[in-house]
PDB file of C-alpha atoms and ligand atoms in Angstrom:
ATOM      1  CA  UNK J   1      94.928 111.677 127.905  1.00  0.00           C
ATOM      2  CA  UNK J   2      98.208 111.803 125.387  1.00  0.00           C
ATOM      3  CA  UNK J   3      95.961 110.276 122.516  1.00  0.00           C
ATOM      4  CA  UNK J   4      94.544 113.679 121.380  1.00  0.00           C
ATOM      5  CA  UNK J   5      96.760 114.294 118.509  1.00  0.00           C
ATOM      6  CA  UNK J   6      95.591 113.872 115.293  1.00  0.00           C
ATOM      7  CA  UNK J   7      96.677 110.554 113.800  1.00  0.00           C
ATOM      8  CA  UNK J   8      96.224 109.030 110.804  1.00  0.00           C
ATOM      9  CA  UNK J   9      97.050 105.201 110.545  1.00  0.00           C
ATOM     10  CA  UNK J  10      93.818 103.502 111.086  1.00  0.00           C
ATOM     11  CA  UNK J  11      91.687 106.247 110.649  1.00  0.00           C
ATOM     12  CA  UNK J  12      90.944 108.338 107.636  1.00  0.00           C
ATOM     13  CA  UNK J  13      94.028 109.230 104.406  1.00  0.00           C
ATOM     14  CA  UNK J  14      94.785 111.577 101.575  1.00  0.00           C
ATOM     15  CA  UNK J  15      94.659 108.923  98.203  1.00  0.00           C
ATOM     16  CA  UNK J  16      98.122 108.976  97.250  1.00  0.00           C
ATOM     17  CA  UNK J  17      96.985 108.279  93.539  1.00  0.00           C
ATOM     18  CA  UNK J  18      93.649 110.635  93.243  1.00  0.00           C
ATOM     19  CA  UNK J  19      94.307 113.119  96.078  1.00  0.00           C
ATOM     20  CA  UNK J  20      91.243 112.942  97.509  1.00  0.00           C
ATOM     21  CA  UNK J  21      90.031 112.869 100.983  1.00  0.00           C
ATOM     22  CA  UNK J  22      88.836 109.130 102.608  1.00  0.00           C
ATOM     23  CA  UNK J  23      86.759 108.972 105.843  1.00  0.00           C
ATOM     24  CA  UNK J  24      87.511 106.398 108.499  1.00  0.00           C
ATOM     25  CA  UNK J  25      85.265 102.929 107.753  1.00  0.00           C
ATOM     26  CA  UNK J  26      83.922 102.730 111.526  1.00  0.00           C
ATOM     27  CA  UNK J  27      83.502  99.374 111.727  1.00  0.00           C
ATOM     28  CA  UNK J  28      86.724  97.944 110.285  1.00  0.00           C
ATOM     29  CA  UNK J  29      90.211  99.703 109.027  1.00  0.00           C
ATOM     30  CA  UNK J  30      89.911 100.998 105.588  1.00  0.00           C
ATOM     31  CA  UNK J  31      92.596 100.018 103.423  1.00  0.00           C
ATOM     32  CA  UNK J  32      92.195 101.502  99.875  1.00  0.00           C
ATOM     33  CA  UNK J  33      90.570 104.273  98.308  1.00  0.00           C
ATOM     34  CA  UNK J  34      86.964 103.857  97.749  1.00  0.00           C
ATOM     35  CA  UNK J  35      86.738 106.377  94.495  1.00  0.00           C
ATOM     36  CA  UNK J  36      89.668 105.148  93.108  1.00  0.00           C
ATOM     37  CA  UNK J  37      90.418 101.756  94.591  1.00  0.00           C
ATOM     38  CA  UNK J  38      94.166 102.026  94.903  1.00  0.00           C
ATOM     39  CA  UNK J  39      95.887 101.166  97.894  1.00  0.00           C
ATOM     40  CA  UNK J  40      99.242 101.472  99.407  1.00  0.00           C
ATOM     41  CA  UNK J  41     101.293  98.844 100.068  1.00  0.00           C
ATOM     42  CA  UNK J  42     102.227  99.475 103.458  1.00  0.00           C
ATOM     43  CA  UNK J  43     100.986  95.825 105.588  1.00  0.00           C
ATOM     44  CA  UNK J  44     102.515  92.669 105.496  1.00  0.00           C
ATOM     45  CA  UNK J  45      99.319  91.232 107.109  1.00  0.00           C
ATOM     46  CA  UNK J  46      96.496  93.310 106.844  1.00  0.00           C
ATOM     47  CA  UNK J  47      96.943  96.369 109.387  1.00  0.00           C
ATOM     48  CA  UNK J  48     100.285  95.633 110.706  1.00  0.00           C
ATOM     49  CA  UNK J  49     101.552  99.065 108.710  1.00  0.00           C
ATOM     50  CA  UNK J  50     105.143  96.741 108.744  1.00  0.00           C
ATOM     51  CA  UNK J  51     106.029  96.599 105.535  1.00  0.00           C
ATOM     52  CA  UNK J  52     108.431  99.593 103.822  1.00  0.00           C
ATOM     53  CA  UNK J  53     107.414  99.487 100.486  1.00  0.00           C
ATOM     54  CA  UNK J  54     104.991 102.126 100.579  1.00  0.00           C
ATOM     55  CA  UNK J  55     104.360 101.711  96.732  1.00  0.00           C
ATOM     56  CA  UNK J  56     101.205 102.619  95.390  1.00  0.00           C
ATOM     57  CA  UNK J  57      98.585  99.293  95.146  1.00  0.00           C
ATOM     58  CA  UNK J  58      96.774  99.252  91.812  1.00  0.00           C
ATOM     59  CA  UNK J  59      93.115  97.060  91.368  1.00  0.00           C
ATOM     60  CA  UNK J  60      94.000  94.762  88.966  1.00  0.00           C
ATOM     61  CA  UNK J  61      91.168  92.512  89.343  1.00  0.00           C
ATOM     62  CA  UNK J  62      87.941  92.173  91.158  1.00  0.00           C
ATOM     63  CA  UNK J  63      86.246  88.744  92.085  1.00  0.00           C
ATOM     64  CA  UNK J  64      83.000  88.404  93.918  1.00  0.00           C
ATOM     65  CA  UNK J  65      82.825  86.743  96.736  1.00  0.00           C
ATOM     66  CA  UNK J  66      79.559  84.709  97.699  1.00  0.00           C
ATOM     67  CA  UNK J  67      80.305  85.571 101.944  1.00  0.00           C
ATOM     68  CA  UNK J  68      81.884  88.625 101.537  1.00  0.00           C
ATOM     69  CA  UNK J  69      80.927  90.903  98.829  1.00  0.00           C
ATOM     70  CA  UNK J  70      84.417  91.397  95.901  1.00  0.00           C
ATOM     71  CA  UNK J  71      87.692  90.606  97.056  1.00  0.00           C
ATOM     72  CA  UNK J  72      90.213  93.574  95.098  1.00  0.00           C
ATOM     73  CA  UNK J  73      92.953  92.194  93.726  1.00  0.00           C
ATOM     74  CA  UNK J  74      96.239  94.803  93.736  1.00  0.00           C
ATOM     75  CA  UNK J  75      99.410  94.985  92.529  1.00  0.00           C
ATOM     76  CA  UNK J  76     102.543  97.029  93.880  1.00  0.00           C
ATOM     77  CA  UNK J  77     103.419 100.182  91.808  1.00  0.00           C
ATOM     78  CA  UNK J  78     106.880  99.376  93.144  1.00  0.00           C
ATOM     79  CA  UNK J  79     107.970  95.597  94.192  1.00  0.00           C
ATOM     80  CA  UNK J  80     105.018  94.381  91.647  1.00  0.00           C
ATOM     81  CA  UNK J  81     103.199  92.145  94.531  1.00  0.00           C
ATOM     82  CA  UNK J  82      99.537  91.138  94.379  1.00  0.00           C
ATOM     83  CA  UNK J  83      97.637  91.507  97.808  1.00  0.00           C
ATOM     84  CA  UNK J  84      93.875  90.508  98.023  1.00  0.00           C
ATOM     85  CA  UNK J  85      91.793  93.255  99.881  1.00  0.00           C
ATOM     86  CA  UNK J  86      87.952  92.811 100.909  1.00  0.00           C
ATOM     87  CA  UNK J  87      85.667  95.835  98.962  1.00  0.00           C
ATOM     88  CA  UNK J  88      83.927  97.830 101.123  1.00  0.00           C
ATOM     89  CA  UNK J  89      80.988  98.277  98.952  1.00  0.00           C
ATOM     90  CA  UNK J  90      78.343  98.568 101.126  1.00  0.00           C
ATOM     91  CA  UNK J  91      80.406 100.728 103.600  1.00  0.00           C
ATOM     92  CA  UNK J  92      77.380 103.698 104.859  1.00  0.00           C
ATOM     93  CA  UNK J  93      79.887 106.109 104.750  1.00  0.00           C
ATOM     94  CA  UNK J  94      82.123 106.727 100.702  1.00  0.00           C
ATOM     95  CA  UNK J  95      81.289 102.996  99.960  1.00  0.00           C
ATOM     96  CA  UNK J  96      83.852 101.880  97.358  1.00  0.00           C
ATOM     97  CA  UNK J  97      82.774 102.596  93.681  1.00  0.00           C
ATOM     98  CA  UNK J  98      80.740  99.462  92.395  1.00  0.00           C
ATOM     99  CA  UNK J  99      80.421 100.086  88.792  1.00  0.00           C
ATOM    100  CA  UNK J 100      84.680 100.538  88.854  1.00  0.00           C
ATOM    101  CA  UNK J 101      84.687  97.185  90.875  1.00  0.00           C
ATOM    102  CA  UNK J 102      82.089  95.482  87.960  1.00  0.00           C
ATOM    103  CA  UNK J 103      84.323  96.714  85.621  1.00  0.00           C
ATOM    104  CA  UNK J 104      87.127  94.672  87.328  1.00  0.00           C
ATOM    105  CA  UNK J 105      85.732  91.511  87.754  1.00  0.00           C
ATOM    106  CA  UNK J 106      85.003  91.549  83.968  1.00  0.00           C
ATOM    107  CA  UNK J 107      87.958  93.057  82.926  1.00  0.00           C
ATOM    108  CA  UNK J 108      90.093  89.475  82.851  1.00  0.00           C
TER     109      UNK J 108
HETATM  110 ZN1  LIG T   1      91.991 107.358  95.205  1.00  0.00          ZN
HETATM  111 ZN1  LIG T   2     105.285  96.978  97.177  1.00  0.00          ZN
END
């Protein structure tokens, strides 16, 4: 049993842009902050954790998604690249913030 240490990649995060505390997902790898909805720019392909960037992923833009819900669209603080992330709006546990991702789907 060496996997007892605390670790933080998939799991839970400190929001590097509001500071506040995010709870694992359960079912799937939470990738952005659901009060906030910034990211960090840390994948290459969603999870991998490969790319060294490591600026901070802004919401730009929301568009719903008839399957899936809203698709976030972020851009890089830091290398300015857009990455499409899947909202996690009707996560049971600190759902992201609907009314910020409404406001993002109309803001274009
Ligand atoms: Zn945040
Ligand atoms: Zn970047």
């Amino acid at each position: 049993m060496e996997n007892k240490r605390f670790r933080k990649n998939d799991n839970g995060f400190i929001c590097q842009n509001c500071g506040k505390e995010v709870l694992p997902l359960g079912y799937t790898s939470r990738n952005h902050c659901p009060f906030c909805l910034c990211s960090l720019h840390v994948d290459i392909n969603p999870g991998d954790r490969a790319n060294e960037c490591g600026g901070i992923l802004r919401p730009i833009r929301a568009l719903p998604d008839p399957k899936r819900g809203y698709i976030i669209i972020h851009r890089c603080e830091k290398c300015g690249a857009t990455v499409r992330n899947k909202a996690a709006h009707e996560a049971k546990v600190q759902p992201d913030d609907t009314d910020l991702i409404i406001k993002l789907t109309a803001g274009c």
